[in-house]
Amino acid sequence: MSITNGNGHYPKPKNVLGTELTNCCTEPMTGFYRDGYCRTGSDDVGRHTVCILATDEFLDFSKAVGNDLSTPRPEFGFPGVKDGDKWCLCVTRWQEAFEAGMAPMVDLSATHESALQVVKLEDLQRFAAESESFDDID
């Protein structure tokens, strides 16, 4: 059985709303595959599937629990995430932040459908940012 969509092409990734996954961010370049999309695959152990709008409060929380996203790491081509940046976050980190009352806002159209294996759509929707607020940033 083929995993293509019937015409030899692979199906486009879907978001949590069931529509085509949109780009999260290219400045800074994000996504496990550094292509701007919060998509995942078997080599992405962390499942970087939730497109967030970073805040200083969330970045401080993430650093305090062992995931320092704000410190630049030039040796890895990582500029560091700043307040106001969009970023593909690991789904388990988003869930952890949610449970701690520190969840950042989410762009549902750029959040991969596989995130729903870990988080509830209703929880993501409670933190959904208007797409216009995300568009203003890029």
PDB file of C-alpha atoms in Angstrom:
ATOM      1  CA  MET A   1       0.000   0.000   0.000  1.00  0.00           C
ATOM      2  CA  SER A   2       1.315   3.438  -0.932  1.00  0.00           C
ATOM      3  CA  ILE A   3       1.500   6.328   1.514  1.00  0.00           C
ATOM      4  CA  THR A   4       1.090   8.872  -1.283  1.00  0.00           C
ATOM      5  CA  ASN A   5      -2.181  10.638  -2.007  1.00  0.00           C
ATOM      6  CA  GLY A   6      -2.903   8.543  -5.106  1.00  0.00           C
ATOM      7  CA  ASN A   7      -1.167  10.678  -7.714  1.00  0.00           C
ATOM      8  CA  GLY A   8       2.380   9.932  -6.573  1.00  0.00           C
ATOM      9  CA  HIS A   9       2.646  12.950  -4.286  1.00  0.00           C
ATOM     10  CA  TYR A  10       2.795  12.876  -0.534  1.00  0.00           C
ATOM     11  CA  PRO A  11      -0.194  14.486   1.178  1.00  0.00           C
ATOM     12  CA  LYS A  12       0.388  17.946   2.598  1.00  0.00           C
ATOM     13  CA  PRO A  13       0.603  18.076   6.390  1.00  0.00           C
ATOM     14  CA  LYS A  14      -2.563  19.048   8.268  1.00  0.00           C
ATOM     15  CA  ASN A  15      -2.995  21.320  11.249  1.00  0.00           C
ATOM     16  CA  VAL A  16      -5.117  20.748  14.355  1.00  0.00           C
ATOM     17  CA  LEU A  17      -8.100  22.277  12.534  1.00  0.00           C
ATOM     18  CA  GLY A  18      -7.884  19.660   9.762  1.00  0.00           C
ATOM     19  CA  THR A  19      -6.754  22.096   7.078  1.00  0.00           C
ATOM     20  CA  GLU A  20      -3.374  22.514   5.395  1.00  0.00           C
ATOM     21  CA  LEU A  21      -0.547  23.301   7.820  1.00  0.00           C
ATOM     22  CA  THR A  22       0.649  26.898   7.439  1.00  0.00           C
ATOM     23  CA  ASN A  23       4.104  28.322   8.019  1.00  0.00           C
ATOM     24  CA  CYS A  24       4.871  29.265  11.615  1.00  0.00           C
ATOM     25  CA  CYS A  25       7.952  31.452  11.184  1.00  0.00           C
ATOM     26  CA  THR A  26      11.099  32.010   9.165  1.00  0.00           C
ATOM     27  CA  GLU A  27      12.554  34.883  11.238  1.00  0.00           C
ATOM     28  CA  PRO A  28      13.919  33.252  13.274  1.00  0.00           C
ATOM     29  CA  MET A  29      13.874  30.058  11.213  1.00  0.00           C
ATOM     30  CA  THR A  30      11.964  27.486  13.201  1.00  0.00           C
ATOM     31  CA  GLY A  31      10.748  23.916  13.011  1.00  0.00           C
ATOM     32  CA  PHE A  32      12.627  20.707  13.625  1.00  0.00           C
ATOM     33  CA  TYR A  33      13.552  20.666   9.935  1.00  0.00           C
ATOM     34  CA  ARG A  34      14.332  24.418   9.983  1.00  0.00           C
ATOM     35  CA  ASP A  35      11.874  25.100   7.181  1.00  0.00           C
ATOM     36  CA  GLY A  36       9.441  27.310   9.126  1.00  0.00           C
ATOM     37  CA  TYR A  37       6.853  24.559   9.631  1.00  0.00           C
ATOM     38  CA  CYS A  38       5.922  22.824  12.883  1.00  0.00           C
ATOM     39  CA  ARG A  39       5.897  19.400  11.292  1.00  0.00           C
ATOM     40  CA  THR A  40       7.411  16.242  12.654  1.00  0.00           C
ATOM     41  CA  GLY A  41       8.792  12.894  11.652  1.00  0.00           C
ATOM     42  CA  SER A  42      10.344   9.784  13.147  1.00  0.00           C
ATOM     43  CA  ASP A  43      13.664  11.581  13.694  1.00  0.00           C
ATOM     44  CA  ASP A  44      12.008  14.390  15.716  1.00  0.00           C
ATOM     45  CA  VAL A  45      12.017  12.877  19.195  1.00  0.00           C
ATOM     46  CA  GLY A  46      10.738  16.111  20.789  1.00  0.00           C
ATOM     47  CA  ARG A  47       7.823  16.503  18.334  1.00  0.00           C
ATOM     48  CA  HIS A  48       8.200  20.231  17.576  1.00  0.00           C
ATOM     49  CA  THR A  49       4.569  20.625  16.519  1.00  0.00           C
ATOM     50  CA  VAL A  50       3.052  23.621  18.388  1.00  0.00           C
ATOM     51  CA  CYS A  51       3.459  27.090  16.862  1.00  0.00           C
ATOM     52  CA  ILE A  52       3.663  29.550  19.740  1.00  0.00           C
ATOM     53  CA  LEU A  53       4.030  33.262  20.262  1.00  0.00           C
ATOM     54  CA  ALA A  54       6.875  33.521  22.776  1.00  0.00           C
ATOM     55  CA  THR A  55       6.677  35.823  25.783  1.00  0.00           C
ATOM     56  CA  ASP A  56       9.346  36.692  28.313  1.00  0.00           C
ATOM     57  CA  GLU A  57       7.217  34.993  30.968  1.00  0.00           C
ATOM     58  CA  PHE A  58       7.068  31.728  29.004  1.00  0.00           C
ATOM     59  CA  LEU A  59      10.775  31.874  28.087  1.00  0.00           C
ATOM     60  CA  ASP A  60      11.672  32.322  31.772  1.00  0.00           C
ATOM     61  CA  PHE A  61       9.463  29.356  32.670  1.00  0.00           C
ATOM     62  CA  SER A  62      10.985  27.183  29.952  1.00  0.00           C
ATOM     63  CA  LYS A  63      14.506  28.064  31.085  1.00  0.00           C
ATOM     64  CA  ALA A  64      13.611  27.305  34.718  1.00  0.00           C
ATOM     65  CA  VAL A  65      12.414  23.811  33.784  1.00  0.00           C
ATOM     66  CA  GLY A  66      15.530  23.002  31.778  1.00  0.00           C
ATOM     67  CA  ASN A  67      14.856  24.179  28.218  1.00  0.00           C
ATOM     68  CA  ASP A  68      16.672  27.467  27.634  1.00  0.00           C
ATOM     69  CA  LEU A  69      15.227  28.808  24.397  1.00  0.00           C
ATOM     70  CA  SER A  70      16.316  32.402  24.931  1.00  0.00           C
ATOM     71  CA  THR A  71      20.093  32.076  25.011  1.00  0.00           C
ATOM     72  CA  PRO A  72      21.682  32.297  21.535  1.00  0.00           C
ATOM     73  CA  ARG A  73      23.806  29.298  20.553  1.00  0.00           C
ATOM     74  CA  PRO A  74      25.694  30.482  17.456  1.00  0.00           C
ATOM     75  CA  GLU A  75      27.667  27.235  17.269  1.00  0.00           C
ATOM     76  CA  PHE A  76      24.357  25.557  16.379  1.00  0.00           C
ATOM     77  CA  GLY A  77      23.029  28.426  14.258  1.00  0.00           C
ATOM     78  CA  PHE A  78      20.478  29.198  16.972  1.00  0.00           C
ATOM     79  CA  PRO A  79      19.788  32.912  17.504  1.00  0.00           C
ATOM     80  CA  GLY A  80      17.743  32.452  20.677  1.00  0.00           C
ATOM     81  CA  VAL A  81      14.013  33.055  20.925  1.00  0.00           C
ATOM     82  CA  LYS A  82      12.848  36.503  22.064  1.00  0.00           C
ATOM     83  CA  ASP A  83       9.599  37.936  23.344  1.00  0.00           C
ATOM     84  CA  GLY A  84       7.289  38.259  20.340  1.00  0.00           C
ATOM     85  CA  ASP A  85       8.977  35.564  18.234  1.00  0.00           C
ATOM     86  CA  LYS A  86       6.988  32.695  16.800  1.00  0.00           C
ATOM     87  CA  TRP A  87       8.527  29.296  17.439  1.00  0.00           C
ATOM     88  CA  CYS A  88       7.797  25.594  16.912  1.00  0.00           C
ATOM     89  CA  LEU A  89       7.679  24.244  20.436  1.00  0.00           C
ATOM     90  CA  CYS A  90       7.773  20.613  21.556  1.00  0.00           C
ATOM     91  CA  VAL A  91       4.233  19.511  22.264  1.00  0.00           C
ATOM     92  CA  THR A  92       5.160  18.053  25.661  1.00  0.00           C
ATOM     93  CA  ARG A  93       6.751  21.378  26.697  1.00  0.00           C
ATOM     94  CA  TRP A  94       3.520  23.196  25.747  1.00  0.00           C
ATOM     95  CA  GLN A  95       1.488  20.696  27.787  1.00  0.00           C
ATOM     96  CA  GLU A  96       3.869  21.114  30.725  1.00  0.00           C
ATOM     97  CA  ALA A  97       3.522  24.913  30.507  1.00  0.00           C
ATOM     98  CA  PHE A  98      -0.265  24.566  30.246  1.00  0.00           C
ATOM     99  CA  GLU A  99      -0.418  22.442  33.387  1.00  0.00           C
ATOM    100  CA  ALA A 100       1.762  25.008  35.196  1.00  0.00           C
ATOM    101  CA  GLY A 101      -0.445  27.921  34.106  1.00  0.00           C
ATOM    102  CA  MET A 102       2.317  29.273  31.842  1.00  0.00           C
ATOM    103  CA  ALA A 103       1.153  28.233  28.365  1.00  0.00           C
ATOM    104  CA  PRO A 104       1.970  30.657  25.551  1.00  0.00           C
ATOM    105  CA  MET A 105      -0.489  31.636  22.830  1.00  0.00           C
ATOM    106  CA  VAL A 106      -0.780  29.258  19.874  1.00  0.00           C
ATOM    107  CA  ASP A 107      -1.294  29.648  16.125  1.00  0.00           C
ATOM    108  CA  LEU A 108      -3.723  26.800  15.426  1.00  0.00           C
ATOM    109  CA  SER A 109      -3.291  26.932  11.646  1.00  0.00           C
ATOM    110  CA  ALA A 110       0.476  26.366  12.042  1.00  0.00           C
ATOM    111  CA  THR A 111       0.205  23.680  14.770  1.00  0.00           C
ATOM    112  CA  HIS A 112       0.572  20.149  13.384  1.00  0.00           C
ATOM    113  CA  GLU A 113      -2.335  17.749  13.831  1.00  0.00           C
ATOM    114  CA  SER A 114      -0.130  15.210  15.621  1.00  0.00           C
ATOM    115  CA  ALA A 115      -0.038  17.583  18.619  1.00  0.00           C
ATOM    116  CA  LEU A 116      -3.521  16.266  19.378  1.00  0.00           C
ATOM    117  CA  GLN A 117      -1.954  12.964  20.436  1.00  0.00           C
ATOM    118  CA  VAL A 118      -0.683  14.824  23.526  1.00  0.00           C
ATOM    119  CA  VAL A 119      -2.839  17.922  24.015  1.00  0.00           C
ATOM    120  CA  LYS A 120      -6.560  18.518  23.749  1.00  0.00           C
ATOM    121  CA  LEU A 121      -7.864  20.725  20.953  1.00  0.00           C
ATOM    122  CA  GLU A 122     -10.015  22.558  23.514  1.00  0.00           C
ATOM    123  CA  ASP A 123      -6.902  23.474  25.506  1.00  0.00           C
ATOM    124  CA  LEU A 124      -5.109  24.754  22.421  1.00  0.00           C
ATOM    125  CA  GLN A 125      -8.204  26.735  21.429  1.00  0.00           C
ATOM    126  CA  ARG A 126      -8.230  28.463  24.828  1.00  0.00           C
ATOM    127  CA  PHE A 127      -4.770  29.826  23.954  1.00  0.00           C
ATOM    128  CA  ALA A 128      -5.414  30.487  20.280  1.00  0.00           C
ATOM    129  CA  ALA A 129      -4.040  33.785  19.068  1.00  0.00           C
ATOM    130  CA  GLU A 130      -5.804  35.558  16.277  1.00  0.00           C
ATOM    131  CA  SER A 131      -3.922  34.790  13.083  1.00  0.00           C
ATOM    132  CA  GLU A 132      -3.673  38.509  12.379  1.00  0.00           C
ATOM    133  CA  SER A 133      -1.588  38.992  15.532  1.00  0.00           C
ATOM    134  CA  PHE A 134       0.817  36.330  14.294  1.00  0.00           C
ATOM    135  CA  ASP A 135       0.893  37.802  10.783  1.00  0.00           C
ATOM    136  CA  ASP A 136       1.939  41.203  12.128  1.00  0.00           C
ATOM    137  CA  ILE A 137       5.115  39.676  13.547  1.00  0.00           C
ATOM    138  CA  ASP A 138       6.589  38.195  10.370  1.00  0.00           C
TER     139      ASP A 138
END
